[in-house]
Coordinates of C-alpha atoms and ligand atoms in Angstrom, one line a residue:
X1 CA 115.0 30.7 20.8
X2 CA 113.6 32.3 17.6
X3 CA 114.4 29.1 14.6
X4 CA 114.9 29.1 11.1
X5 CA 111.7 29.7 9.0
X6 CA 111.8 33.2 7.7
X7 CA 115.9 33.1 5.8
X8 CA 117.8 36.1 6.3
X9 CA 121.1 37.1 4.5
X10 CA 124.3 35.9 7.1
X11 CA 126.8 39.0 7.9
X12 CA 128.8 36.7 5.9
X13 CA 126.6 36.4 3.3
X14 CA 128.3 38.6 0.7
X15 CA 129.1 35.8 -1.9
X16 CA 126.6 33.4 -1.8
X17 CA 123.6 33.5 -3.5
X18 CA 121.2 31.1 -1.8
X19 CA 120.4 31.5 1.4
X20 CA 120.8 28.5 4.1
X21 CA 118.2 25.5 4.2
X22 CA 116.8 25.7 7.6
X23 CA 118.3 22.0 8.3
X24 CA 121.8 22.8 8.1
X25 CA 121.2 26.3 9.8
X26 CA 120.1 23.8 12.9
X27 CA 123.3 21.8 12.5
X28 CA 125.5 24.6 12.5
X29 CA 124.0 27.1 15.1
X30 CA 126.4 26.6 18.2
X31 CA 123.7 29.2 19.5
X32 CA 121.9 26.8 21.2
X33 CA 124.4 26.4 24.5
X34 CA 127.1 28.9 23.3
X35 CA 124.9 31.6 24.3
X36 CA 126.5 31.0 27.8
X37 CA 129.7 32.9 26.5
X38 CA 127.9 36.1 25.7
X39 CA 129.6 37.9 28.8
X40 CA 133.0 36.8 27.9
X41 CA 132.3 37.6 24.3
X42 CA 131.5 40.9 25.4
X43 CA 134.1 41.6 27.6
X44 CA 136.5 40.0 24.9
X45 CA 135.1 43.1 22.1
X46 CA 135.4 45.6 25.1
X47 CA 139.4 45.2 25.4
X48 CA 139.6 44.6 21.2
X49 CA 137.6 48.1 21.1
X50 CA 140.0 49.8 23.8
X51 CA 143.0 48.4 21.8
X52 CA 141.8 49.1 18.3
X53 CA 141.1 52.9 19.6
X54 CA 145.4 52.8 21.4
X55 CA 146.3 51.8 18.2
X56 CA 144.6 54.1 15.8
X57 CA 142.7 51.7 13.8
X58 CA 139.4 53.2 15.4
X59 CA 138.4 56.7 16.3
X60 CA 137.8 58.0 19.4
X61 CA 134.2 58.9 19.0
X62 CA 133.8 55.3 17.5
X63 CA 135.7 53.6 20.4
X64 CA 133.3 55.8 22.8
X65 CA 129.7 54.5 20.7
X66 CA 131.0 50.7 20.8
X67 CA 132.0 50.3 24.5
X68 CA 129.0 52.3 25.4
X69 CA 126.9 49.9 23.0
X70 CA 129.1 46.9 24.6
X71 CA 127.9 48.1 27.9
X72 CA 124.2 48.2 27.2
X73 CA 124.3 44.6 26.1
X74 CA 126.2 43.2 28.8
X75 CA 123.6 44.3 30.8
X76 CA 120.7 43.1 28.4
X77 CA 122.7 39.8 28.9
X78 CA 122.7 40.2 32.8
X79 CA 119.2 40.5 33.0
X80 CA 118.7 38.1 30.8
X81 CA 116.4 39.7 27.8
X82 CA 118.6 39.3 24.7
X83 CA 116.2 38.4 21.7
X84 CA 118.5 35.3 21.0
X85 CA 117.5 34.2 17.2
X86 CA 118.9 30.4 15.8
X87 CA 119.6 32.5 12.7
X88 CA 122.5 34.1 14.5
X89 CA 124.3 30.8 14.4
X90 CA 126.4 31.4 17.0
X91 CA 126.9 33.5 20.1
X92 CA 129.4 35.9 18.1
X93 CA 127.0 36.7 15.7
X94 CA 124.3 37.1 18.0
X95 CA 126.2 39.8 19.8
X96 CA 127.4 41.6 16.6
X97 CA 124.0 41.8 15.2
X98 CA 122.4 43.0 18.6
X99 CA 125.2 45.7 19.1
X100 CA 124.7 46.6 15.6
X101 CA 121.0 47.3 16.4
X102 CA 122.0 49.5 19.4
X103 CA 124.3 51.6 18.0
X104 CA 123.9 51.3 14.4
X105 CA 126.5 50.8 11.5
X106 CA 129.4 51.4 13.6
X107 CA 128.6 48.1 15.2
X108 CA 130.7 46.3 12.2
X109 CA 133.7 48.0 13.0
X110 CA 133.8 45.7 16.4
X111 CA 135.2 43.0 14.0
X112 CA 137.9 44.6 12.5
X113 CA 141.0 42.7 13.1
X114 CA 139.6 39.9 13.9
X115 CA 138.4 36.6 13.4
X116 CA 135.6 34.6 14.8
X117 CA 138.3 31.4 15.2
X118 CA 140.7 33.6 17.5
X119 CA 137.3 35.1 19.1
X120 CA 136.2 32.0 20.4
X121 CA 139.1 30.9 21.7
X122 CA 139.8 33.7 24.0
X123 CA 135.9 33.2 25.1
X124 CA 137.3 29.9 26.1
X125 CA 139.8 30.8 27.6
X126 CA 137.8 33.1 29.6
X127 CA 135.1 30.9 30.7
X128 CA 137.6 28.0 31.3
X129 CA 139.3 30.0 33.2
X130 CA 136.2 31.2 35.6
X131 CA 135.0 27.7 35.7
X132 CA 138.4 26.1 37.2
X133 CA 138.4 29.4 40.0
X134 CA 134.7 28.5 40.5
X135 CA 135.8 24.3 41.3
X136 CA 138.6 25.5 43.4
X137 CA 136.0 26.8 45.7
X138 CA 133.8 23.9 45.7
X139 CA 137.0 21.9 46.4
X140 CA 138.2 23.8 49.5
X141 CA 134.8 24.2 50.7
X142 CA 134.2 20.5 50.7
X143 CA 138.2 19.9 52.2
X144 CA 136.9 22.0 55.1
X145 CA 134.2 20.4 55.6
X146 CA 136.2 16.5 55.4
X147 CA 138.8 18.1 58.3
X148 CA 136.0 19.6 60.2
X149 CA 134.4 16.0 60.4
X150 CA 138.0 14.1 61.0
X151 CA 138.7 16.6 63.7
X152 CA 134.9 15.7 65.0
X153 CA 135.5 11.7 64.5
X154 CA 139.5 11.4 65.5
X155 CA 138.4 9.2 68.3
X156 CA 136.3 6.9 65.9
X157 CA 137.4 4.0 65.1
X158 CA 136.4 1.5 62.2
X159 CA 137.1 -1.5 60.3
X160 CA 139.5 0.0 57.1
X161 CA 138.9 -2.5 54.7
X162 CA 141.0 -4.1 51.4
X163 CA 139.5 -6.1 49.1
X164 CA 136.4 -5.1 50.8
X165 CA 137.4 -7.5 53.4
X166 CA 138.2 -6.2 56.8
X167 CA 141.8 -5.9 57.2
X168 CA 142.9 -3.3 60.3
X169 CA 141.3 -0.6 62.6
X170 CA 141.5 3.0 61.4
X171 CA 140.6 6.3 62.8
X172 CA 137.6 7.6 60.7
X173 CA 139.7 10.5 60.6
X174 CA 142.7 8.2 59.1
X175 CA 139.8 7.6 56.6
X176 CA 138.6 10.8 55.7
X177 CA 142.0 12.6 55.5
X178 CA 142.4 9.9 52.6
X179 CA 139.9 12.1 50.6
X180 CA 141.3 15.3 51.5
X181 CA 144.4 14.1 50.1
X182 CA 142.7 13.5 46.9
X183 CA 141.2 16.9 46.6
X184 CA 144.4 18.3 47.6
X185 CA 145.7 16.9 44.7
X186 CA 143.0 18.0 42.8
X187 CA 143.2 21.7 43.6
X188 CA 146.6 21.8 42.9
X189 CA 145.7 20.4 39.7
X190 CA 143.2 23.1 39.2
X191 CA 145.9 25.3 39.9
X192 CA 148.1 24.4 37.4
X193 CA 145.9 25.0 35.2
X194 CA 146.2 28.7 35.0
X195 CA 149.6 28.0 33.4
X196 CA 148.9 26.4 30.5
X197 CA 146.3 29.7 30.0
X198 CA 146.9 32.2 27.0
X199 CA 145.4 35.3 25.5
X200 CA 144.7 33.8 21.7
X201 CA 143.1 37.6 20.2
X202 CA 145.0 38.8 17.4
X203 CA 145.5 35.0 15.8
X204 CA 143.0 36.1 13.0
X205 CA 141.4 33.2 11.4
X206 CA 145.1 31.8 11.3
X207 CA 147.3 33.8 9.6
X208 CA 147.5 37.0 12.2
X209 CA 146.1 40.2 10.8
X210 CA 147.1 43.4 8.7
X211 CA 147.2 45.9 11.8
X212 CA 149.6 46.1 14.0
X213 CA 147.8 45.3 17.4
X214 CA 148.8 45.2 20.8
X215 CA 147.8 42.0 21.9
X216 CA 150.2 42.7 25.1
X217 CA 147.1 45.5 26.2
X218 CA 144.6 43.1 25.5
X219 CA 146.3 40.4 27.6
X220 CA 146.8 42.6 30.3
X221 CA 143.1 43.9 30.4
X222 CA 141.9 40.7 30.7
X223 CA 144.4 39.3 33.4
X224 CA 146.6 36.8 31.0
X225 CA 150.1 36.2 31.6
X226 CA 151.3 35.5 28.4
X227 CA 150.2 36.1 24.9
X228 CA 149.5 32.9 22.4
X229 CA 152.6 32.7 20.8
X230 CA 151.6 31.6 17.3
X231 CA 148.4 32.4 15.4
X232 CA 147.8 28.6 14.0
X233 CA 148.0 27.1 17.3
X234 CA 146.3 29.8 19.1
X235 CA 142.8 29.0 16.7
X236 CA 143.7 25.4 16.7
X237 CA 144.8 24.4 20.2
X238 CA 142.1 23.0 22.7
X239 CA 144.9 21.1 24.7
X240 CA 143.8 23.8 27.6
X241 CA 139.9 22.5 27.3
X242 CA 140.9 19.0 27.5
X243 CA 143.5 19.5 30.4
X244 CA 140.7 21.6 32.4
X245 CA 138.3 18.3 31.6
X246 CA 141.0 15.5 32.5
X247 CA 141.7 17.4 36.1
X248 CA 137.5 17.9 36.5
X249 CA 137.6 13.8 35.6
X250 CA 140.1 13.1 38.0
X251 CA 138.1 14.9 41.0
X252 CA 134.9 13.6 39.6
X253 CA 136.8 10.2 40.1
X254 CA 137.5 11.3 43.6
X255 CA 134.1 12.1 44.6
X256 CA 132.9 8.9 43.1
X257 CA 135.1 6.9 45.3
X258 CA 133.8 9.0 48.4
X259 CA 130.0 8.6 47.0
X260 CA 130.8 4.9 47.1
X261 CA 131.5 4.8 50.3
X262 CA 128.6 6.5 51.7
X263 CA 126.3 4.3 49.4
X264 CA 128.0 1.2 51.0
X265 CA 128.7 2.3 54.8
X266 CA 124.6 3.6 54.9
X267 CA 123.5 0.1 53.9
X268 CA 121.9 -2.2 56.3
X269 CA 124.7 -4.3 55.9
X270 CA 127.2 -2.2 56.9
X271 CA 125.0 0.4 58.7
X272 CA 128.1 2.4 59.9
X273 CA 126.8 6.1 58.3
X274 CA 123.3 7.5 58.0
X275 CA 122.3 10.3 55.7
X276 CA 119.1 12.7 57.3
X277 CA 116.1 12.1 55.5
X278 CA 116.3 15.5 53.7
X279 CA 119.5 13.6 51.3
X280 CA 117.9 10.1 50.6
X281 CA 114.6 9.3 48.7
X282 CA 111.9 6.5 49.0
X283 CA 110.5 3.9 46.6
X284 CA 107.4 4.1 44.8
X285 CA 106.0 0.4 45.7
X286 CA 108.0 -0.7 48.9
X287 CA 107.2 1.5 51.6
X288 CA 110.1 0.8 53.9
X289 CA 113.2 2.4 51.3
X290 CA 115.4 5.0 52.3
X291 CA 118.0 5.1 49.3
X292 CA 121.1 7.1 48.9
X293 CA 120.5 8.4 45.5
X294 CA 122.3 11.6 45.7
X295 CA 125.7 9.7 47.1
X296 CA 124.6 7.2 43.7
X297 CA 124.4 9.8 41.2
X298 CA 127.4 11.6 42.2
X299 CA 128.9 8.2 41.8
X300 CA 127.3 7.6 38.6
X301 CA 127.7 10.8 37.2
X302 CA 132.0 9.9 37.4
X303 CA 130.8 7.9 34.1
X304 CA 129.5 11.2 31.9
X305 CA 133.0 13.0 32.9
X306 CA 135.3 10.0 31.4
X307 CA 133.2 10.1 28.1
X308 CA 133.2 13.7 27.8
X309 CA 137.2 13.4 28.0
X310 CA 137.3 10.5 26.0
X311 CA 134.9 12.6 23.4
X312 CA 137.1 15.6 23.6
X313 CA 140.1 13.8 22.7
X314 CA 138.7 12.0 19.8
X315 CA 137.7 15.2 18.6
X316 CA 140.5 16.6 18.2
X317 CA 142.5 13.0 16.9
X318 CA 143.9 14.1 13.7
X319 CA 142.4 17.0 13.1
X320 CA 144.2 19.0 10.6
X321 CA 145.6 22.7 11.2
X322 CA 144.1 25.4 12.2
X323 CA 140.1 25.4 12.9
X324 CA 137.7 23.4 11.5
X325 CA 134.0 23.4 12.6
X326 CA 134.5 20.0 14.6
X327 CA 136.0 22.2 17.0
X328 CA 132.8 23.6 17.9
X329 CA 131.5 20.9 19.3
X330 CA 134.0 21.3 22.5
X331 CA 131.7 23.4 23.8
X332 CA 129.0 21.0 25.0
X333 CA 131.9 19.0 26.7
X334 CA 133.3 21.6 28.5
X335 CA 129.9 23.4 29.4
X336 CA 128.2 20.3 30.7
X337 CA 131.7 19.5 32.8
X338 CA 131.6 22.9 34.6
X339 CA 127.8 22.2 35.6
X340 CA 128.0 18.6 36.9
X341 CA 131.5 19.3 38.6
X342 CA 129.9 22.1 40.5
X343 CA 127.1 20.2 41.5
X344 CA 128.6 17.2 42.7
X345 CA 130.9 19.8 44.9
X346 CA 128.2 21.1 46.7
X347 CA 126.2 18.4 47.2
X348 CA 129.2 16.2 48.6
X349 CA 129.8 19.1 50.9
X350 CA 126.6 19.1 51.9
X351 CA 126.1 15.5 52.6
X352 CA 129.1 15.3 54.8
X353 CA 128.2 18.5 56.9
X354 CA 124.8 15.7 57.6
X355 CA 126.4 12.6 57.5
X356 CA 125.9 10.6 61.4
X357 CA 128.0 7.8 62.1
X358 CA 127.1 4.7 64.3
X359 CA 130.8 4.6 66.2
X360 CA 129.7 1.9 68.4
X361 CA 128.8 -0.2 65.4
X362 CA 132.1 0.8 63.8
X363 CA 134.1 -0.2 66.7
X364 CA 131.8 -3.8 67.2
X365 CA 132.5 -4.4 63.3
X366 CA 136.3 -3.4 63.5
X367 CA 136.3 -5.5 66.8
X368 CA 134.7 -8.7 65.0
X369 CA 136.8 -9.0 61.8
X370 CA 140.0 -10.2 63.7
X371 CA 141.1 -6.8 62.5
X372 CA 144.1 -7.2 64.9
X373 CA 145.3 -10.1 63.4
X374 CA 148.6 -8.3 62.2
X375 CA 149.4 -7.2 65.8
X376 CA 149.4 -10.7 67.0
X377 CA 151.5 -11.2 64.4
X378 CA 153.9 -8.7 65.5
X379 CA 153.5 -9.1 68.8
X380 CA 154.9 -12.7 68.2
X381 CA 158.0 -11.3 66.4
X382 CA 158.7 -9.3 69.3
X383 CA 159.4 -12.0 71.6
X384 CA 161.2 -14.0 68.6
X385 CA 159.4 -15.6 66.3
X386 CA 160.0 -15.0 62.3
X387 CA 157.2 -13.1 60.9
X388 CA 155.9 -15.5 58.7
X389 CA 156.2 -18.3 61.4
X390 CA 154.2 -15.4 63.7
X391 CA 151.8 -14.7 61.0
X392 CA 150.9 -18.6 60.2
X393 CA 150.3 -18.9 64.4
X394 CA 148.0 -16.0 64.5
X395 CA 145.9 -17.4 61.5
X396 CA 145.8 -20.4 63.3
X397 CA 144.5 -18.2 65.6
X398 CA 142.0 -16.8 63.8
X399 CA 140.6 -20.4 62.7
X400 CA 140.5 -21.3 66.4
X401 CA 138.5 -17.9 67.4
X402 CA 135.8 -18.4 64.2
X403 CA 135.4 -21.9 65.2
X404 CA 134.5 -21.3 68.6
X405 CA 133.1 -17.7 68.1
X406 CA 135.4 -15.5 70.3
X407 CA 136.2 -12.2 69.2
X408 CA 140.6 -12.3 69.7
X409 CA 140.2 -10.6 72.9
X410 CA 138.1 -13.5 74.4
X411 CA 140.3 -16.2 73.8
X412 CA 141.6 -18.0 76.9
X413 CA 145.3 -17.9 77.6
X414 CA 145.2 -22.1 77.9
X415 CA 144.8 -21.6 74.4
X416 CA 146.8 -19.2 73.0
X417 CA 149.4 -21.3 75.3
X418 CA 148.4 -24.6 72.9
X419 CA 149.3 -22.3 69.6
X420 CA 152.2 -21.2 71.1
X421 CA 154.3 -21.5 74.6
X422 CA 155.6 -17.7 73.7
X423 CA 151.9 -16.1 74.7
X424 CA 151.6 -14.3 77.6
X425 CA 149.2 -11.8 79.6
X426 CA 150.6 -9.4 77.3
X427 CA 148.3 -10.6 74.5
X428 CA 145.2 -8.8 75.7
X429 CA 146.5 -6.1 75.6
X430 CA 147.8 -6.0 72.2
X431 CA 144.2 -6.6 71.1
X432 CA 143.2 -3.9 72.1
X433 CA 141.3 -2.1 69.5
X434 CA 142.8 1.1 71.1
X435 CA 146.3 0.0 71.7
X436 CA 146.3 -1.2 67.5
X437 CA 145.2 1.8 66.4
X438 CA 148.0 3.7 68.8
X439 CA 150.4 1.0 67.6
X440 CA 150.4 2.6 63.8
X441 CA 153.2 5.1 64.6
X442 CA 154.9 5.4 61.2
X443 CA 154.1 8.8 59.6
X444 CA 151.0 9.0 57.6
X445 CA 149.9 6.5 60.2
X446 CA 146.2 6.1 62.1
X447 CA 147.9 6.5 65.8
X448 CA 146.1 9.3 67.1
X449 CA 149.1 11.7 67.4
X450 CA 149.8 10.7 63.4
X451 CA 146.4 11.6 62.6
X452 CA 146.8 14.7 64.8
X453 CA 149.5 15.5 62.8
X454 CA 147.7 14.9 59.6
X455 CA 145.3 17.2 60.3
X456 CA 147.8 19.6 61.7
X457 CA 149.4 19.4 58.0
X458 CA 145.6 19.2 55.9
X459 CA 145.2 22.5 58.2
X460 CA 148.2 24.3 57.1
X461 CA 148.0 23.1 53.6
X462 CA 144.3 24.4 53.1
X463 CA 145.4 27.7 54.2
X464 CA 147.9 27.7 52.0
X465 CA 145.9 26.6 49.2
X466 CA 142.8 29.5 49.9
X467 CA 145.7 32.3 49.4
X468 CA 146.7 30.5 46.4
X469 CA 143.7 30.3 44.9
X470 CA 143.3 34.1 46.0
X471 CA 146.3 35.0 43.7
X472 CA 145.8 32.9 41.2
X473 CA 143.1 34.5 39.7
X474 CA 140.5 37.5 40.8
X475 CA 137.4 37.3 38.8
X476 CA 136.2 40.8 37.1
X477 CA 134.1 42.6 40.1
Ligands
LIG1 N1 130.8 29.0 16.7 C1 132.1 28.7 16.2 C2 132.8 27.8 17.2 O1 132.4 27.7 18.3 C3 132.9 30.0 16.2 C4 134.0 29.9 15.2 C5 133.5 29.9 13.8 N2 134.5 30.0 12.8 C6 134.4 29.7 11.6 N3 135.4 29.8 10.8 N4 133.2 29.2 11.1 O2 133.8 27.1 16.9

C-alpha cells in the first residue's frame, strides 16, 4: 500500500490550510484492513446511484457514467489491481477517488446525499451480513459431519465423565450429539441475527439529508427488511457488530470445548481418539511427538474471540451520540472474527471427518471406572432398599472391588451376599456395560433407541435448518 510521503490535498480538504503530518495520516487511515469492504462499498453507491437517478437528484446520462464507472471498479477490485494509496484514508475514499479517475468529475456526484458515517454503516451491515450466511455454512457442514460420525459410532460405548472423573457409560453418539446441540443453538443464533439487520443509507452524517430519498428502494435493492428508523442511531448503533461477535464467541466457545476433548481423548493417557498424521505435528528435539496442535489452537483461539467482544463493548462504553472516530476501530474486531470463525469451522469439520476411535479401549476404560456404580445402586432400590442406603452398599462395593482389583462384573456372589443378603444372580447382569447403557430410557437419554431418536430429531432439525438458512438470506450472484 502506497504511504504518506508525498501530501496531497484530502477531498475534504477545502478549509484547511496545512496538509496532514504523515503520523496522524497513519493513525487515521482505516485503509489498511477496511479495504476488505470495497465490494460492499461499491454495491452500496450502485443502489445510492439508482436511487438518486428515481428520484431526480441525478440525470440520466449521469446515473448511466457512474454505474458504468461503479462496474469497472468492482471488477478492478475482483481481480484484485486497485492502486490502493494510505493517503485515501479509508476505503470510501479510495473508491471515490478511483471512480473519479475512471470517469472523471462526475465521480463527486456519487456522494451526494450522503455521508461517509451512514456509508459505513450499511458496508457493515453488508459484510456482517455475508459473514454470518458464510458461518451458517461452516456450522451445518460441521453438524453433518458430528451426525454422520454418531450414526457411525451409536454402538460405541465410553466412559462419560464429570469432574473429569468417570461417572457412567455413554454412547459416543450420546457424546457427540451433545455438540450438535451446541451448534444447533448456535445456528439459530446466527439466524437471529438477520433480525436485528437494517438498511442505515440516508442517515447523513446524523441529521438525515436535504433530498427526499427513497431509502425504501435502496433497502429493497440490497435485500433489507426494514429501513434504520432514525438517522442518530442508524451512524451510531454497532449493537448489530457486537451481537454478530457475542453469537461467533459463543460457537467459538463450543468448538473449544469439542477441541478439548480431542486434545484430551488423543493423549496417551486417555488414548480413546487418534487424529491421522496429516492433522498433528512433531517436536523439534524429541523425536517421538505427535501433538494435536490444530485441536489446541482452535481451543486457544476461544481466548482472541472473548477479547475481541470484551474490546468491542468497551468501545462503544459511553460513547457519546452519533459517530465518533473510535467507532472505526470495530472494524479490526469484526474482520479478524469472521476469519478465525471460519477457520476453526473447517478445520473442526475436517478433523472429525479423520478422527479414529479405539472402541475397545473406550469400552475397557468405561468397564474399569465402576461406571455402573449407579445401576447397582438402583438395582438395590428395586428390590427395596432406600436409595441412599442402596447407594452407601454399592460404594462399599466399590471399596471392596478396588481393594481386591475386580472390575464389578467379577465380583463373586459370596460377596455381594456379605454387603448385602438382597444380591442375587440378577447382579451380573445389571453390570452389564450394555444393559447400563440400555437402562438410560428417559428422553434425551444414551439407550440406544433414545440416541436413535436423537439422531432421528438432529436429522430433521438440520434439514430444517439448511432451508432456513436458504431463506434467510441469498447472497448477490
Ligand atoms: N473510516 C471511517 C470508519 O470506518 C468512515 C467514517 C468516517 N466518518 C467521519 N466522520 N470521519 O468509521
Amino acid at each position: 500500500m502506497e504511504e504518506g510521503g508525498t501530501a496531497r490535498p484530502k477531498p475534504w480538504g477545502g478549509r484547511f490550510s496545512e496538509v496532514q503530518t504523515p503520523l496522524f495520516e497513519r493513525l487515521n487511515a482505516s485503509l489498511p484492513f477496511d479495504h476488505v469492504l470495497a465490494p460492499h462499498d461499491l454495491r452500496g453507491s450502485m443502489a445510492h446511484v439508482r436511487m438518486l437517478g428515481a428520484v431526480g437528484v441525478l440525470a440520466v446520462d449521469e446515473v448511466v457514467t457512474l454505474l458504468d464507472g461503479l462496474a469497472q471498479l468492482a471488477k478492478e477490485v475482483a481481480s484484485g489491481t486497485v492502486p490502493w494509496d494510505l493517503r485515501d484514508e479509508d476505503v470510501h475514499m479510495a473508491m471515490e477517488r478511483r471512480l473519479t479517475e475512471i470517469v472523471g468529475p462526475v465521480g463527486g456526484k456519487v456522494h451526494t446525499g450522503r455521508s461517509r458515517n451512514d456509508q459505513v454503516a450499511l458496508d457493515s451491515q453488508l459484510y456482517l451480513r455475508e459473514a454470518v450466511h458464510g458461518h451458517l455454512q461452516g456450522v451445518l457442514a460441521l453438524l453433518e459431519t458430528l451426525l454422520a460420525r454418531a450414526e457411525e459410532w451409536r454402538g460405541v460405548i465410553v466412559p462419560g465423565y464429570t469432574h473429569l472423573q468417570r461417572a457412567q457409560p455413554v454412547s459416543l453418539a450420546h457424546h457427540l450429539l451433545a455438540y450438535g446441540s451446541m451448534l444447533e443453538r448456535d445456528a439459530g443464533r446466527l439466524l437471529r441475527w438477520f433480525e436485528s439487520s437494517w438498511m442505515p443509507l440516508g442517515a447523513g452524517a446524523l441529521a438525515g439529508v436535504n433530498y427526499p430519498l427513497d431509502r425504501e428502494m435502496v433497502a429493497a435493492e440490497l435485500g433489507f427488511a426494514m429501513v434504520a428508523p432514525n438517522a442518530m442511531d442508524a451512524v451510531a448503533a454497532r449493537d448489530a457488530a457486537f451481537e454478530y461477535v457475542a453469537v461467533a464467541t459463543n460457537c467459538a466457545l463450543h468448538l473449544s470445548r469439542l477441541a478439548e476433548e480431542l486434545v484430551l481423548w488423543s493423549s496417551q493417557e486417555f488414548g480413546l481418539f487418534a487424529l491421522p498424521d496429516s492433522w498433528t505435528s512433531g517436536s523439534s528435539i524429541m523425536p517421538q511427538k505427535k501433538n494435536p496442535d490444530a485441536a489446541e489452537l482452535v481451543r486457544g483461539k476461544a481466548a482472541g474471540f472473548i477479547g475481541r467482544l470484551a474490546s468491542l463493548g468497551a468501545l462503544v462504553k459511553g460513547l457519546p451520540l452519533a459517530y465518533n472516530k473510535d467507532l472505526q476501530e470495530d472494524k479490526l474486531y469484526v474482520f479478524q472474527t469472521r476469519e478465525e470463525l471460519d477457520l476453526c469451522l473447517q478445520a473442526m469439520e475436517a478433523m472429525i471427518a479423520v478422527l479414529s476411535v479405539d472402541s475397545e479401549r473406550a469400552r475397557r476404560a468405561a468397564e474399569g471406572g465402576y461406571a455402573q456404580a449407579t445401576d447397582v445402586a438402583d438395582y438395590l432400590v428395586e428390590k427395596g432398599l432406600a436409595f441412599r442406603e442402596a447407594h452407601h452398599v454399592a460404594g462399599r462395593l466399590v471399596g471392596r472391588a478396588l481393594e481386591m482389583s475386580w472390575d464389578l462384573s467379577q465380583v463373586p456372589l459370596a460377596e455381594l451376599h456379605a454387603l448385602s443378603p438382597l444380591f442375587d444372580e440378577g447382579y451380573f447382569a445389571v453390570v452389564d456395560l450394555d444393559s447400563v447403557v440400555a437402562a438410560k430410557i428417559s428422553p434425551g437419554g444414551t439407550a440406544p433407541e433414545r440416541v436413535d431418536e436423537q439422531l432421528r430429531g438432529a436429522r430433521a432439525r438440520l434439514a430444517d435448518l439448511h432451508r432456513a438458512v436458504d431463506g434467510v438470506w441469498v447472497p448477490p450472484g
